[in-house]
XYZ file of C-alpha atoms in Angstrom:
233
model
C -58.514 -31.060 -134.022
C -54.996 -32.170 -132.950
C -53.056 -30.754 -130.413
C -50.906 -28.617 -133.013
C -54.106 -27.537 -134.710
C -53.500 -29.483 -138.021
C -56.751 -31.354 -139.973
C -55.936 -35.202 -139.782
C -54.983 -35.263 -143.400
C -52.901 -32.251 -142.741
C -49.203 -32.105 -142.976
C -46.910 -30.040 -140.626
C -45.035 -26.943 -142.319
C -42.402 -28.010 -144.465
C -39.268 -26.070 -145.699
C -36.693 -27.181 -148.049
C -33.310 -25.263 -148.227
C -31.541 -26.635 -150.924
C -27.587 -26.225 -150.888
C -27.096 -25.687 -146.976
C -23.456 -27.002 -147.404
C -21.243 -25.615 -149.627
C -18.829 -28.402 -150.426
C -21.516 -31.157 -150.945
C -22.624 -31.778 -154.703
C -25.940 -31.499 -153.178
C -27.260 -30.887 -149.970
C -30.146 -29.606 -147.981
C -31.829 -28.466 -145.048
C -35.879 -29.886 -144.554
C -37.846 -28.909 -141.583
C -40.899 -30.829 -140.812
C -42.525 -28.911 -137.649
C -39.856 -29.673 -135.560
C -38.148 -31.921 -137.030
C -34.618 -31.119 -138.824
C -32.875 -33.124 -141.013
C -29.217 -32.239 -143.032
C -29.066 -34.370 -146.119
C -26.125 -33.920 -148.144
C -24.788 -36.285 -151.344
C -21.426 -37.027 -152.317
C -20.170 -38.490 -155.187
C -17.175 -40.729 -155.574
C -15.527 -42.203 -159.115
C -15.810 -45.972 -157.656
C -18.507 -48.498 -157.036
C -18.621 -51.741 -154.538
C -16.705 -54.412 -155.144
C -19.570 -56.461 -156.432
C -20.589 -54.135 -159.149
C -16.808 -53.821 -160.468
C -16.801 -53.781 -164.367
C -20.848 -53.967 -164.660
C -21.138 -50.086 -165.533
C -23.315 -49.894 -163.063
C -23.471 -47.393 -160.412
C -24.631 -47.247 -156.936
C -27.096 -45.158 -154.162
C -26.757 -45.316 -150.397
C -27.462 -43.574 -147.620
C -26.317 -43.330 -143.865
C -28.230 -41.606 -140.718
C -27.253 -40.394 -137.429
C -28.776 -38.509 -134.672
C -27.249 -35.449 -132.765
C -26.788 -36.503 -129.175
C -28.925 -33.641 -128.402
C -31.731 -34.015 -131.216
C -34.285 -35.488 -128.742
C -35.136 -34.357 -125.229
C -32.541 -36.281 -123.269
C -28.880 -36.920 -124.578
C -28.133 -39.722 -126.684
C -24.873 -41.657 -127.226
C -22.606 -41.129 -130.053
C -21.711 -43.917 -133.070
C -24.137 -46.351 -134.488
C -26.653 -48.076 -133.562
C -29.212 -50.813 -134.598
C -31.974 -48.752 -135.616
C -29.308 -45.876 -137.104
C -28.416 -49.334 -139.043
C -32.451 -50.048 -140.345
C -33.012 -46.442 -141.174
C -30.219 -46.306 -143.163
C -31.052 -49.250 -145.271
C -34.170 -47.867 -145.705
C -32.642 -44.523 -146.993
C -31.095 -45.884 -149.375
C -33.423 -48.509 -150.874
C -35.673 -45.687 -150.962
C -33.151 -43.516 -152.987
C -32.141 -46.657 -155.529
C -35.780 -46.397 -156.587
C -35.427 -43.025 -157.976
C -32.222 -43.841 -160.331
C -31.457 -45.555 -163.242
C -28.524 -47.307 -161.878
C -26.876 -48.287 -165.513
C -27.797 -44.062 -166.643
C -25.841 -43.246 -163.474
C -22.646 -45.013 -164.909
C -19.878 -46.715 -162.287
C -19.405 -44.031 -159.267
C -21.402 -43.830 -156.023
C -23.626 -41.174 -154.600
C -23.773 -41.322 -150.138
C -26.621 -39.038 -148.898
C -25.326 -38.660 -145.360
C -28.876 -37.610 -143.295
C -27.931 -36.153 -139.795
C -30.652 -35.276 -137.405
C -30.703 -32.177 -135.678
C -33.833 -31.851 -134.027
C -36.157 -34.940 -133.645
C -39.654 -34.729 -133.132
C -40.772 -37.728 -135.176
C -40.872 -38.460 -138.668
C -37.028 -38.069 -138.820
C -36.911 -41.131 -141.101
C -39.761 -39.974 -143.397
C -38.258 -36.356 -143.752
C -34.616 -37.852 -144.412
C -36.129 -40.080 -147.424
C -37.862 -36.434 -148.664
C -34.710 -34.185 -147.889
C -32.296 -36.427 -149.014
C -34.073 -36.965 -152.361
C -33.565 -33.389 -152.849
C -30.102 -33.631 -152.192
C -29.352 -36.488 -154.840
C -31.065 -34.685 -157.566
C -29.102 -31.592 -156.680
C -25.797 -33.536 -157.499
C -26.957 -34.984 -160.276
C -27.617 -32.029 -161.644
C -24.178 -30.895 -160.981
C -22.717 -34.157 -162.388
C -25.198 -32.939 -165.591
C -23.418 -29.374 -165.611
C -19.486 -30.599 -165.397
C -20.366 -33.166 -168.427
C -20.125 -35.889 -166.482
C -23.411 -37.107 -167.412
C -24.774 -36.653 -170.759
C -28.624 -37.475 -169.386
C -30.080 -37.568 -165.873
C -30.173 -40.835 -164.636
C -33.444 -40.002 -162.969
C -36.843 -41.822 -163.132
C -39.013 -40.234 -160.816
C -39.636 -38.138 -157.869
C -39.339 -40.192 -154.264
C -40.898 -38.770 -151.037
C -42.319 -40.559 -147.381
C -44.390 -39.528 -144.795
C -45.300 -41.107 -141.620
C -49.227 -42.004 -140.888
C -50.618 -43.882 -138.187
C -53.773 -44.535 -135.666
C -54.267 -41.770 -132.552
C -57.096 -42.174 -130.378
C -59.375 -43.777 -132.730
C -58.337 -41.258 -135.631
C -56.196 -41.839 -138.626
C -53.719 -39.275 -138.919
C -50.907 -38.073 -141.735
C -47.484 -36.634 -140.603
C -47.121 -37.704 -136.903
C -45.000 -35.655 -134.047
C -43.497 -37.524 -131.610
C -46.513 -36.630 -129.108
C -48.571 -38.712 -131.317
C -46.269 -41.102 -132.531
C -45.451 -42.621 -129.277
C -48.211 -43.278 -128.243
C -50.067 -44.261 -131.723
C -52.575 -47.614 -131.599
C -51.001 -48.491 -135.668
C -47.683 -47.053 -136.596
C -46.595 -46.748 -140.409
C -44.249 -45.506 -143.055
C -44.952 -45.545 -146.412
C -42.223 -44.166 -148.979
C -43.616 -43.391 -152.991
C -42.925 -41.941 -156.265
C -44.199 -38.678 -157.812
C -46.133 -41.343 -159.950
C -47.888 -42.428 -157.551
C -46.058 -45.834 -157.294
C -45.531 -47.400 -153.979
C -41.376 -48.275 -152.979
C -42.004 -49.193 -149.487
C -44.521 -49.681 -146.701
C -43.958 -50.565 -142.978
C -46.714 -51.126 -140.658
C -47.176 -52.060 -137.352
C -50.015 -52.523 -134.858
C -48.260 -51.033 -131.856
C -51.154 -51.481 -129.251
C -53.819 -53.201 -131.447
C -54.399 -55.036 -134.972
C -55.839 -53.113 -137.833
C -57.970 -54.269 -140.268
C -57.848 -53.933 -144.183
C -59.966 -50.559 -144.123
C -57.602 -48.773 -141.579
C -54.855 -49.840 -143.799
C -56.331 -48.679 -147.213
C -57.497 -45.133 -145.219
C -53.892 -44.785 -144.043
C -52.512 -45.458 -147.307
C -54.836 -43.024 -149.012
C -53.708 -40.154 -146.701
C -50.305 -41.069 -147.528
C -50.361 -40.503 -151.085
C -52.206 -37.630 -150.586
C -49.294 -36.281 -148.541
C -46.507 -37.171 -150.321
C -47.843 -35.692 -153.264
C -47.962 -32.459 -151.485
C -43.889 -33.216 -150.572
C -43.300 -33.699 -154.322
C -44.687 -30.490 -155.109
C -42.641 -29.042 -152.554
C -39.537 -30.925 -153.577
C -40.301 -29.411 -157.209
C -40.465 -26.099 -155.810
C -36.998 -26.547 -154.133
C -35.424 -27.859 -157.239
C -36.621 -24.755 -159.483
C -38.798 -27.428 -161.544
């Protein structure tokens, strides 16, 4: 049993407030134990220079962390690893849209971190796909899109090795001080979009990575149906 009482394939509570801003096209509030992220999407009528006159739109994300999110203070403006998670974000989000159905405008899912207690890039992929369906879905409503440019469901969850034990949905308490470290982002389908894995104080062999995998999928189909359940679908 872990120190919060979860199984190891266990997930901590998760909550999904869905319009927590009210000027955003979409925006919400997830809370993952501790952790708590703001996602909100905005939508502007252009598109980077490079995909001028293709038709083509565009997905992206930024991420920043409240100076008081963790348990000492942080500095303000960004950072290298604001930088990584960010691009991570976003290539995350890109796999859930039909760029060419989205048309030539860009959605921003800004993800701000209010309380940190790991997983913060894992519940900003999850939140923050909630928040980009949500202004879709608006864009649907005003007539600005005549279908949703939306292929599938995307959701992440951290796993990892703790004392011996793999383990879905890590705290900071067991993240820090995990023996393999990973993040795996999928689709609804099943479909994998990203994996990153590390061996923080050990190697792991192909096993340990197939078991962690399997508990991932497990868990983000859980945060699929829970991303359903905040959209109403």
């Amino acid at each position: 049993m872990r120190a919060d009482g979860r199984r190891p394939d266990e997930l901590r509570p998760v909550a999904i407030t869905k319009d927590f801003l009210p000027f955003a096209e979409g925006s919400t509030l997830i809370q993952c134990g501790q952790t708590r992220i703001v996602c909100a999407a905005s939508v502007e009528e252009r598109v980077p220079g490079y995909l001028a006159g293709t038709g083509r739109g565009w997905v992206t994300a930024e991420y920043a962390m409240l100076p008081r999110a963790t348990t000492t203070r942080s500095g303000r403006g960004p950072g290298g690893r604001s930088s990584e998670i960010q691009r991570l974000i976003g290539r995350a989000l890109r796999a859930a849209v039909d760029l060419a159905a989205l048309g030539p405008r860009t959605i921003t899912v800004d993800c701000d971190v209010l309380v940190a207690d790991g997983g913060t890039r894992t519940a900003a992929i999850t939140g923050g796909f909630v928040a980009l369906a949500l202004s879709l879905a608006r864009l649907g409503e005003q007539g600005v899109l005549t279908r949703s440019p939306l292929r599938d469901a995307v959701a992440a969850v951290s796993v990892g090795v703790v004392d011996g034990e793999p383990r879905l949905d890590l705290p900071y308490e067991e993240d820090s001080r995990a023996e393999v470290d990973m993040n795996v982002v999928m689709t609804a389908g099943g479909r994998f979009v990203e994996v990153q894995g590390t061996g923080e104080t050990s190697t792991f062999d192909r096993k340990t990575l197939d078991r962690l995998c399997d508990l991932a999928s497990g868990g983000i189909a859980e945060l699929c149906r829970i991303q359903q359940r905040a959209l109403g679908t």
